[in-house]
Short mmCIF file of C-alpha atoms and ligand atoms in Angstrom, two decimals:
data_model
loop_
_atom_site.label_atom_id
_atom_site.label_comp_id
_atom_site.label_asym_id
_atom_site.label_seq_id
_atom_site.Cartn_x
_atom_site.Cartn_y
_atom_site.Cartn_z
CA UNK W 192 16.01 -0.74 21.58
CA UNK W 193 12.74 1.13 21.52
CA UNK W 194 13.07 3.33 18.46
CA UNK W 195 10.53 1.33 16.41
CA UNK W 196 7.00 2.74 16.41
CA UNK W 197 4.49 0.99 14.23
CA UNK W 198 2.60 4.27 13.79
CA UNK W 199 5.21 5.27 11.18
CA UNK W 200 4.47 2.14 9.16
CA UNK W 201 0.73 1.63 9.70
CA UNK W 202 -1.11 0.73 6.49
CA UNK W 203 2.06 0.16 4.44
CA UNK W 204 2.32 -2.65 1.87
CA UNK W 205 3.60 -5.05 4.54
CA UNK W 206 0.48 -4.35 6.63
CA UNK W 207 -1.69 -5.02 3.56
CA UNK W 208 -0.15 -8.50 3.23
CA UNK W 209 -0.07 -9.20 6.97
CA UNK W 210 -3.56 -7.95 7.77
CA UNK W 211 -5.26 -9.56 4.76
CA UNK W 212 -3.69 -12.88 5.80
CA UNK W 213 -4.65 -12.33 9.44
CA UNK W 214 -8.26 -11.62 8.49
CA UNK W 215 -8.44 -14.80 6.38
CA UNK W 216 -7.01 -16.79 9.31
CA UNK W 217 -9.34 -15.27 11.90
CA UNK W 218 -12.40 -15.65 9.68
CA UNK W 219 -11.80 -19.36 9.25
CA UNK W 220 -10.65 -20.17 12.78
CA UNK W 221 -13.56 -18.44 14.52
CA UNK W 222 -16.17 -20.41 12.56
CA UNK W 223 -15.90 -23.45 14.83
CA UNK W 224 -17.84 -23.89 18.07
CA UNK W 225 -14.83 -24.55 20.29
CA UNK W 226 -13.16 -21.59 22.02
CA UNK W 227 -10.11 -20.11 20.31
CA UNK W 228 -7.22 -18.47 22.19
CA UNK W 229 -5.55 -15.76 20.10
CA UNK W 230 -2.09 -14.61 21.19
CA UNK W 231 -0.49 -11.55 19.60
CA UNK W 232 3.12 -11.53 20.82
CA UNK W 233 3.96 -8.05 19.41
CA UNK W 234 0.70 -6.12 19.40
CA UNK W 235 1.65 -2.46 18.74
CA UNK W 236 -0.77 0.33 19.68
CA UNK W 237 -3.89 -1.33 18.23
CA UNK W 238 -5.25 1.65 16.28
CA UNK W 239 -3.51 4.31 14.18
CA UNK W 240 -4.53 7.61 12.63
CA UNK W 241 -3.61 7.83 8.96
CA UNK W 242 -3.86 11.62 9.21
CA UNK W 243 -1.70 11.70 12.35
CA UNK W 244 1.83 13.12 12.59
CA UNK W 245 3.62 9.76 12.48
CA UNK W 246 1.88 8.31 9.46
CA UNK W 247 1.90 11.56 7.56
CA UNK W 248 5.63 12.03 8.17
CA UNK W 249 6.55 8.60 6.80
CA UNK W 250 3.87 8.48 4.11
CA UNK W 251 4.08 4.67 4.06
CA UNK W 252 0.31 4.18 3.85
CA UNK W 253 0.38 6.10 0.58
CA UNK W 254 2.32 3.18 -0.92
CA UNK W 255 0.13 0.68 0.96
CA UNK W 256 -3.57 0.74 1.74
CA UNK W 257 -4.13 4.19 0.21
CA UNK W 258 -2.47 3.12 -3.02
CA UNK W 259 -4.43 -0.15 -3.05
CA UNK W 260 -7.65 1.85 -2.90
CA UNK W 261 -6.77 4.61 -5.33
CA UNK W 262 -5.13 2.30 -7.90
CA UNK W 263 -8.23 0.06 -7.88
CA UNK W 264 -10.14 2.99 -9.35
CA UNK W 265 -7.72 3.35 -12.25
CA UNK W 266 -7.70 -0.25 -13.48
CA UNK W 267 -9.56 -0.63 -16.78
CA UNK W 268 -12.97 -2.20 -16.22
CA UNK W 269 -12.19 -5.52 -17.90
CA UNK W 270 -9.05 -6.17 -15.89
CA UNK W 271 -10.86 -5.08 -12.74
CA UNK W 272 -13.77 -7.43 -13.38
CA UNK W 273 -11.48 -10.34 -14.11
CA UNK W 274 -9.38 -9.46 -11.06
CA UNK W 275 -6.42 -10.27 -13.26
CA UNK W 276 -3.03 -8.66 -12.94
CA UNK W 277 -2.00 -6.91 -16.16
CA UNK W 278 1.72 -6.80 -16.98
CA UNK W 279 2.01 -3.13 -16.13
CA UNK W 280 0.17 -1.06 -13.61
CA UNK W 281 -2.82 0.28 -15.47
CA UNK W 282 -2.80 3.85 -16.73
CA UNK W 283 -4.88 6.33 -14.79
CA UNK W 284 -8.40 6.50 -16.11
CA UNK W 285 -10.11 7.22 -12.80
CA UNK W 286 -13.66 7.13 -14.09
CA UNK W 287 -13.34 3.66 -15.60
CA UNK W 288 -13.67 1.29 -12.73
CA UNK W 289 -14.34 3.49 -9.73
CA UNK W 290 -16.58 0.97 -8.03
CA UNK W 291 -16.23 -2.10 -10.18
CA UNK W 292 -12.93 -3.57 -9.10
CA UNK W 293 -13.58 -7.28 -8.53
CA UNK W 294 -11.82 -7.62 -5.19
CA UNK W 295 -10.64 -11.06 -4.15
CA UNK W 296 -12.74 -12.20 -1.16
CA UNK W 297 -9.87 -11.83 1.34
CA UNK W 298 -9.22 -8.25 0.22
CA UNK W 299 -12.95 -7.55 0.27
CA UNK W 300 -13.02 -8.69 3.93
CA UNK W 301 -10.06 -6.38 4.67
CA UNK W 302 -11.84 -3.40 3.08
CA UNK W 303 -15.07 -4.23 4.92
CA UNK W 304 -13.20 -4.08 8.19
CA UNK W 305 -11.76 -0.68 7.26
CA UNK W 306 -15.25 0.51 6.37
CA UNK W 307 -16.55 -0.53 9.81
CA UNK W 308 -13.97 1.72 11.45
CA UNK W 309 -14.37 4.63 9.00
CA UNK W 310 -18.04 5.49 8.42
CA UNK W 311 -17.24 8.40 6.11
CA UNK W 312 -15.00 6.21 3.98
CA UNK W 313 -17.74 3.54 3.97
CA UNK W 314 -20.16 6.09 2.50
CA UNK W 315 -17.86 7.61 -0.07
CA UNK W 316 -15.19 4.94 -0.85
CA UNK W 317 -12.83 7.91 -1.04
CA UNK W 318 -9.35 6.97 0.29
CA UNK W 319 -9.06 10.53 1.64
CA UNK W 320 -11.70 9.57 4.18
CA UNK W 321 -9.78 6.58 5.46
CA UNK W 322 -8.55 8.08 8.73
CA UNK W 323 -8.36 5.18 11.17
CA UNK W 324 -6.24 2.13 10.47
CA UNK W 325 -6.59 -1.01 12.62
CA UNK W 326 -3.57 -2.83 13.96
CA UNK W 327 -3.58 -6.59 14.49
CA UNK W 328 -5.29 -6.42 17.96
CA UNK W 329 -8.36 -4.67 16.54
CA UNK W 330 -8.52 -7.06 13.61
CA UNK W 331 -8.32 -10.08 15.91
CA UNK W 332 -10.88 -8.67 18.33
CA UNK W 333 -13.42 -8.06 15.55
CA UNK W 334 -13.72 -11.79 14.92
CA UNK W 335 -14.00 -13.04 18.52
CA UNK W 336 -17.18 -14.44 19.91
CA UNK W 337 -18.02 -14.74 23.62
CA UNK W 338 -16.10 -17.98 24.21
CA UNK W 339 -12.82 -16.81 22.59
CA UNK W 340 -9.90 -15.07 24.34
CA UNK W 341 -7.31 -12.57 23.09
CA UNK W 342 -3.93 -12.03 24.78
CA UNK W 343 -1.93 -9.00 23.66
CA UNK W 344 1.71 -8.26 24.48
CA UNK W 345 3.47 -4.97 23.87
CA UNK W 346 6.74 -3.79 25.46
CA UNK W 347 6.98 -0.18 24.31
CA UNK W 348 5.72 2.00 27.20
CA UNK W 349 3.86 4.50 25.00
CA UNK W 350 2.38 1.93 22.64
CA UNK W 351 1.40 -0.26 25.58
CA UNK W 352 -0.46 2.68 27.12
CA UNK W 353 -2.22 3.48 23.82
CA UNK W 354 -3.10 -0.18 23.31
CA UNK W 355 -4.50 -0.56 26.82
CA UNK W 356 -6.57 2.63 26.36
CA UNK W 357 -7.83 1.63 22.91
CA UNK W 358 -8.87 -1.82 24.12
CA UNK W 359 -10.53 -0.43 27.23
CA UNK W 360 -12.79 1.69 25.04
CA UNK W 361 -14.17 -1.49 23.48
CA UNK W 362 -15.65 -2.48 26.85
CA UNK W 363 -14.93 -6.17 26.30
CA UNK W 364 -13.78 -6.87 29.87
CA UNK W 365 -11.53 -9.85 30.53
CA UNK W 366 -12.00 -11.38 27.11
CA UNK W 367 -9.02 -9.29 25.96
CA UNK W 368 -5.94 -9.09 28.18
CA UNK W 369 -3.21 -6.51 27.51
CA UNK W 370 0.20 -6.95 29.15
CA UNK W 371 3.47 -5.04 29.02
CA UNK W 372 5.56 -8.19 28.74
CA UNK W 373 8.03 -9.80 26.37
CA UNK W 374 5.75 -11.60 23.90
CA UNK W 375 8.34 -14.27 23.05
CA UNK W 376 8.48 -15.33 26.70
CA UNK W 377 4.80 -14.81 27.49
CA UNK W 378 3.69 -17.13 24.69
CA UNK W 379 5.10 -20.13 26.57
CA UNK W 380 2.71 -19.66 29.47
CA UNK W 381 -0.38 -19.91 27.24
CA UNK W 382 0.43 -23.10 25.35
CA UNK W 383 -1.34 -25.44 25.22
CA UNK W 384 -4.53 -23.38 25.59
CA UNK W 385 -7.49 -24.70 27.65
CA UNK W 386 -9.73 -25.66 24.70
CA UNK W 387 -6.72 -26.80 22.64
CA UNK W 388 -7.28 -24.28 19.86
CA UNK W 389 -4.90 -21.35 19.34
CA UNK W 390 -3.85 -18.79 16.75
CA UNK W 391 -0.59 -16.95 17.35
CA UNK W 392 0.61 -13.88 15.48
CA UNK W 393 4.32 -13.21 15.91
CA UNK W 394 5.12 -9.83 14.38
CA UNK W 395 8.27 -8.29 15.91
CA UNK W 396 9.88 -5.11 14.66
CA UNK W 397 13.19 -6.88 13.83
CA UNK W 398 14.80 -3.75 15.19
CA UNK W 399 17.40 -6.01 16.73
CA UNK W 400 19.16 -8.68 14.72
CA UNK W 401 18.47 -11.14 17.54
CA UNK W 402 14.72 -10.96 16.79
CA UNK W 403 15.19 -13.34 13.82
CA UNK W 404 16.70 -15.99 16.05
CA UNK W 405 14.16 -15.36 18.78
CA UNK W 406 11.31 -15.88 16.29
CA UNK W 407 12.58 -19.25 15.09
CA UNK W 408 13.35 -20.55 18.58
CA UNK W 409 10.05 -19.22 19.93
CA UNK W 410 8.16 -20.99 17.13
CA UNK W 411 10.12 -24.23 17.66
CA UNK W 412 9.25 -24.11 21.35
CA UNK W 413 5.58 -23.27 20.63
CA UNK W 414 5.15 -26.17 18.20
CA UNK W 415 6.70 -28.50 20.79
CA UNK W 416 4.29 -27.29 23.47
CA UNK W 417 1.23 -27.29 21.21
CA UNK W 418 1.70 -28.94 17.84
CA UNK W 419 -1.73 -28.19 16.37
CA UNK W 420 -1.84 -24.41 16.93
CA UNK W 421 -1.85 -22.05 13.95
CA UNK W 422 1.30 -19.89 14.00
CA UNK W 423 1.66 -16.85 11.73
CA UNK W 424 5.00 -15.04 11.46
CA UNK W 425 5.56 -11.79 9.57
CA UNK W 426 9.10 -10.89 8.48
CA UNK W 427 10.77 -8.24 6.29
CA UNK W 428 12.57 -9.30 3.11
CA UNK W 429 15.70 -7.19 3.19
CA UNK W 430 19.30 -7.79 2.12
CA UNK W 431 20.36 -9.34 5.41
CA UNK W 432 21.27 -13.04 5.87
CA UNK W 433 19.03 -13.45 8.95
CA UNK W 434 15.97 -12.31 6.96
CA UNK W 435 16.62 -14.93 4.26
CA UNK W 436 17.36 -17.66 6.79
CA UNK W 437 14.17 -17.15 8.79
CA UNK W 438 11.64 -18.71 6.37
CA UNK W 439 14.08 -21.56 5.69
CA UNK W 440 14.35 -22.26 9.40
CA UNK W 441 10.58 -22.13 9.84
CA UNK W 442 10.11 -24.52 6.92
CA UNK W 443 12.59 -26.96 8.44
CA UNK W 444 11.03 -26.82 11.87
CA UNK W 445 7.50 -27.32 10.49
CA UNK W 446 8.60 -30.22 8.29
CA UNK W 447 10.55 -31.90 11.11
CA UNK W 448 7.48 -31.62 13.35
CA UNK W 449 5.30 -33.08 10.57
CA UNK W 450 3.20 -29.90 10.37
CA UNK W 451 1.86 -28.23 7.22
CA UNK W 452 3.03 -24.73 6.30
CA UNK W 453 2.30 -21.94 3.86
CA UNK W 454 4.66 -19.15 2.84
CA UNK W 455 3.52 -16.00 1.00
CA UNK W 456 5.70 -13.09 -0.06
CA UNK W 457 4.84 -9.75 -1.60
CA UNK W 458 7.45 -7.60 -3.37
CA UNK W 459 6.51 -4.09 -4.46
CA UNK W 460 9.85 -2.85 -5.81
CA UNK W 461 13.51 -3.59 -6.39
CA UNK W 462 15.77 -3.89 -3.36
CA UNK W 463 18.70 -2.28 -5.21
CA UNK W 464 20.37 0.84 -3.89
CA UNK W 465 20.22 3.78 -6.30
CA UNK W 466 22.03 7.09 -6.60
CA UNK W 467 20.32 10.46 -6.43
CA UNK W 468 21.35 13.34 -8.79
CA UNK W 469 24.01 14.41 -6.24
CA UNK W 470 25.49 10.92 -6.28
CA UNK W 471 24.22 10.09 -2.79
CA UNK W 472 23.11 6.49 -2.16
CA UNK W 473 19.34 6.16 -1.83
CA UNK W 474 18.04 3.16 0.12
CA UNK W 475 14.82 1.76 -1.27
CA UNK W 476 12.95 1.39 2.03
CA UNK W 477 11.18 -1.91 2.62
CA UNK W 478 10.80 -3.59 -0.79
CA UNK W 479 9.12 -6.84 0.27
CA UNK W 480 7.85 -8.91 3.16
CA UNK W 481 6.61 -12.38 3.91
CA UNK W 482 4.11 -14.29 6.00
CA UNK W 483 4.95 -17.81 7.13
CA UNK W 484 2.11 -19.87 8.58
CA UNK W 485 2.46 -23.20 10.36
CA UNK W 486 -0.73 -25.31 10.36
CA UNK W 487 -2.63 -22.97 8.00
CA UNK W 488 -6.34 -23.60 7.45
CA UNK W 489 -6.93 -25.51 4.20
CA UNK W 490 -8.72 -22.43 2.82
CA UNK W 491 -5.79 -20.04 3.15
CA UNK W 492 -3.94 -21.02 0.00
CA UNK W 493 -6.93 -20.26 -2.23
CA UNK W 494 -7.60 -17.03 -0.32
CA UNK W 495 -4.07 -15.77 -0.96
CA UNK W 496 -3.86 -17.18 -4.48
CA UNK W 497 -6.69 -14.81 -5.36
CA UNK W 498 -5.54 -11.82 -3.28
CA UNK W 499 -1.79 -11.71 -4.01
CA UNK W 500 -2.02 -10.95 -7.77
CA UNK W 501 -4.31 -8.04 -6.94
CA UNK W 502 -1.87 -6.72 -4.31
CA UNK W 503 0.86 -6.85 -6.97
CA UNK W 504 -1.36 -5.26 -9.59
CA UNK W 505 -2.30 -2.38 -7.32
CA UNK W 506 0.85 -1.90 -5.21
CA UNK W 507 3.62 -2.43 -7.77
CA UNK W 508 6.19 0.38 -7.78
CA UNK W 509 8.39 -1.06 -10.52
CA UNK W 510 8.84 -4.12 -12.71
CA UNK W 511 10.40 -6.08 -9.84
CA UNK W 512 7.01 -6.37 -8.10
CA UNK W 513 5.63 -9.87 -7.67
CA UNK W 514 4.50 -12.53 -5.24
CA UNK W 515 5.29 -16.09 -4.27
CA UNK W 516 3.03 -18.64 -2.64
CA UNK W 517 4.51 -21.88 -1.50
CA UNK W 518 3.27 -24.63 0.78
CA UNK W 519 4.22 -28.00 2.14
CA UNK W 520 3.61 -30.73 4.70
N1 LIG D 123 1.33 -6.53 15.18
C1 LIG D 123 1.13 -5.10 15.04
C2 LIG D 123 0.14 -4.86 13.92
O1 LIG D 123 0.10 -5.61 12.96
O2 LIG D 123 -0.62 -3.88 14.03
C3 LIG D 123 2.41 -4.35 14.78
C4 LIG D 123 3.52 -4.69 15.71
S1 LIG D 123 5.03 -3.87 15.41
C5 LIG D 123 5.59 -4.56 13.94
C6 LIG D 123 6.06 -4.64 16.61
C7 LIG D 123 5.78 -4.19 18.04
O3 LIG D 123 6.45 -5.05 18.96
C8 LIG D 123 6.26 -2.79 18.36
O4 LIG D 123 5.17 -2.03 18.83
C9 LIG D 123 7.30 -2.98 19.47
O5 LIG D 123 7.27 -1.95 20.44
C10 LIG D 123 6.88 -4.29 20.08
N2 LIG D 123 7.93 -5.10 20.73
C11 LIG D 123 9.26 -5.14 20.46
N3 LIG D 123 9.85 -6.14 21.16
C12 LIG D 123 8.85 -6.75 21.85
C13 LIG D 123 8.80 -7.89 22.72
N4 LIG D 123 9.91 -8.59 23.00
N5 LIG D 123 7.61 -8.26 23.25
C14 LIG D 123 6.48 -7.55 22.96
N6 LIG D 123 6.46 -6.47 22.15
C15 LIG D 123 7.63 -6.09 21.60
#
């Protein structure tokens, strides 16, 4: 059960989509005066080293945040200024637009947060100096003000320990609670929240097939308990029926409950199996992922409409790259 470690995946293209969306959500939801309760059902370790053993072994950040940064320096100035996605990934002319890429505001906020954690990177803008990558707990915590609360759940013993230690270093006391509990179950006990404002991130590893079902029933239960909360679900887009059913189920449950929803997907490459020169089947790794949000802020669609084409422009690995952005309710 516990083979998944987010450290192998930190900063990959799925994290770029998830964390940019999370930042846009947190930025909007923490602007109001009323206290917000943030619940992260599957928190991970909180902070990751991009030069650590795990991340270096998998190299996933090199096709995620590190690629986003380095490719932004190779886009011809005009395309960079317009923020437009050209048909093909731009040829490498590193001098052209080193600092002039016209980042969409949501991506700019994401990069600002990375700069806060990486002073050397902030000074140089050199991706090689991006050493620390924040997980969802650190992103959420950055936006809290004194009245807000953050509840973090993580079951893996090692990641729980790292998370608890990382959060303790922030010295934020009881504002942030870390628990080694099942996040699907724990969520029930916090809804509805005291000030009737909540943001929930549900980001399981989908290591077990049953996670897909648990996500949809957990969200159905959460919306019943507290209809006006904002619920954000990340999921992988892989050739597996459960993965395709999940957004459909979430759409149905939001529509039945009369709640608005927004669904964004990012594809970076084809999901087809290929053969290597020896005739062995090569799996493509994760080609795409999605974020499904119930009760999104009215600003989120425009935020993602601007950011997604840039993610495609900078993260595309082949001609199958693309995005979708859909909403309803
Ligand atoms: N949300 C994190 C982020 O964006 O930085 C990444 C989380 S990772 C995709 C999923 C995490 O959920 C793993 O660390 C895993 O150990 C943990 N996990 C798995 N099942 C869980 C459960 N039922 N309750 C809480 N955590 C669980």
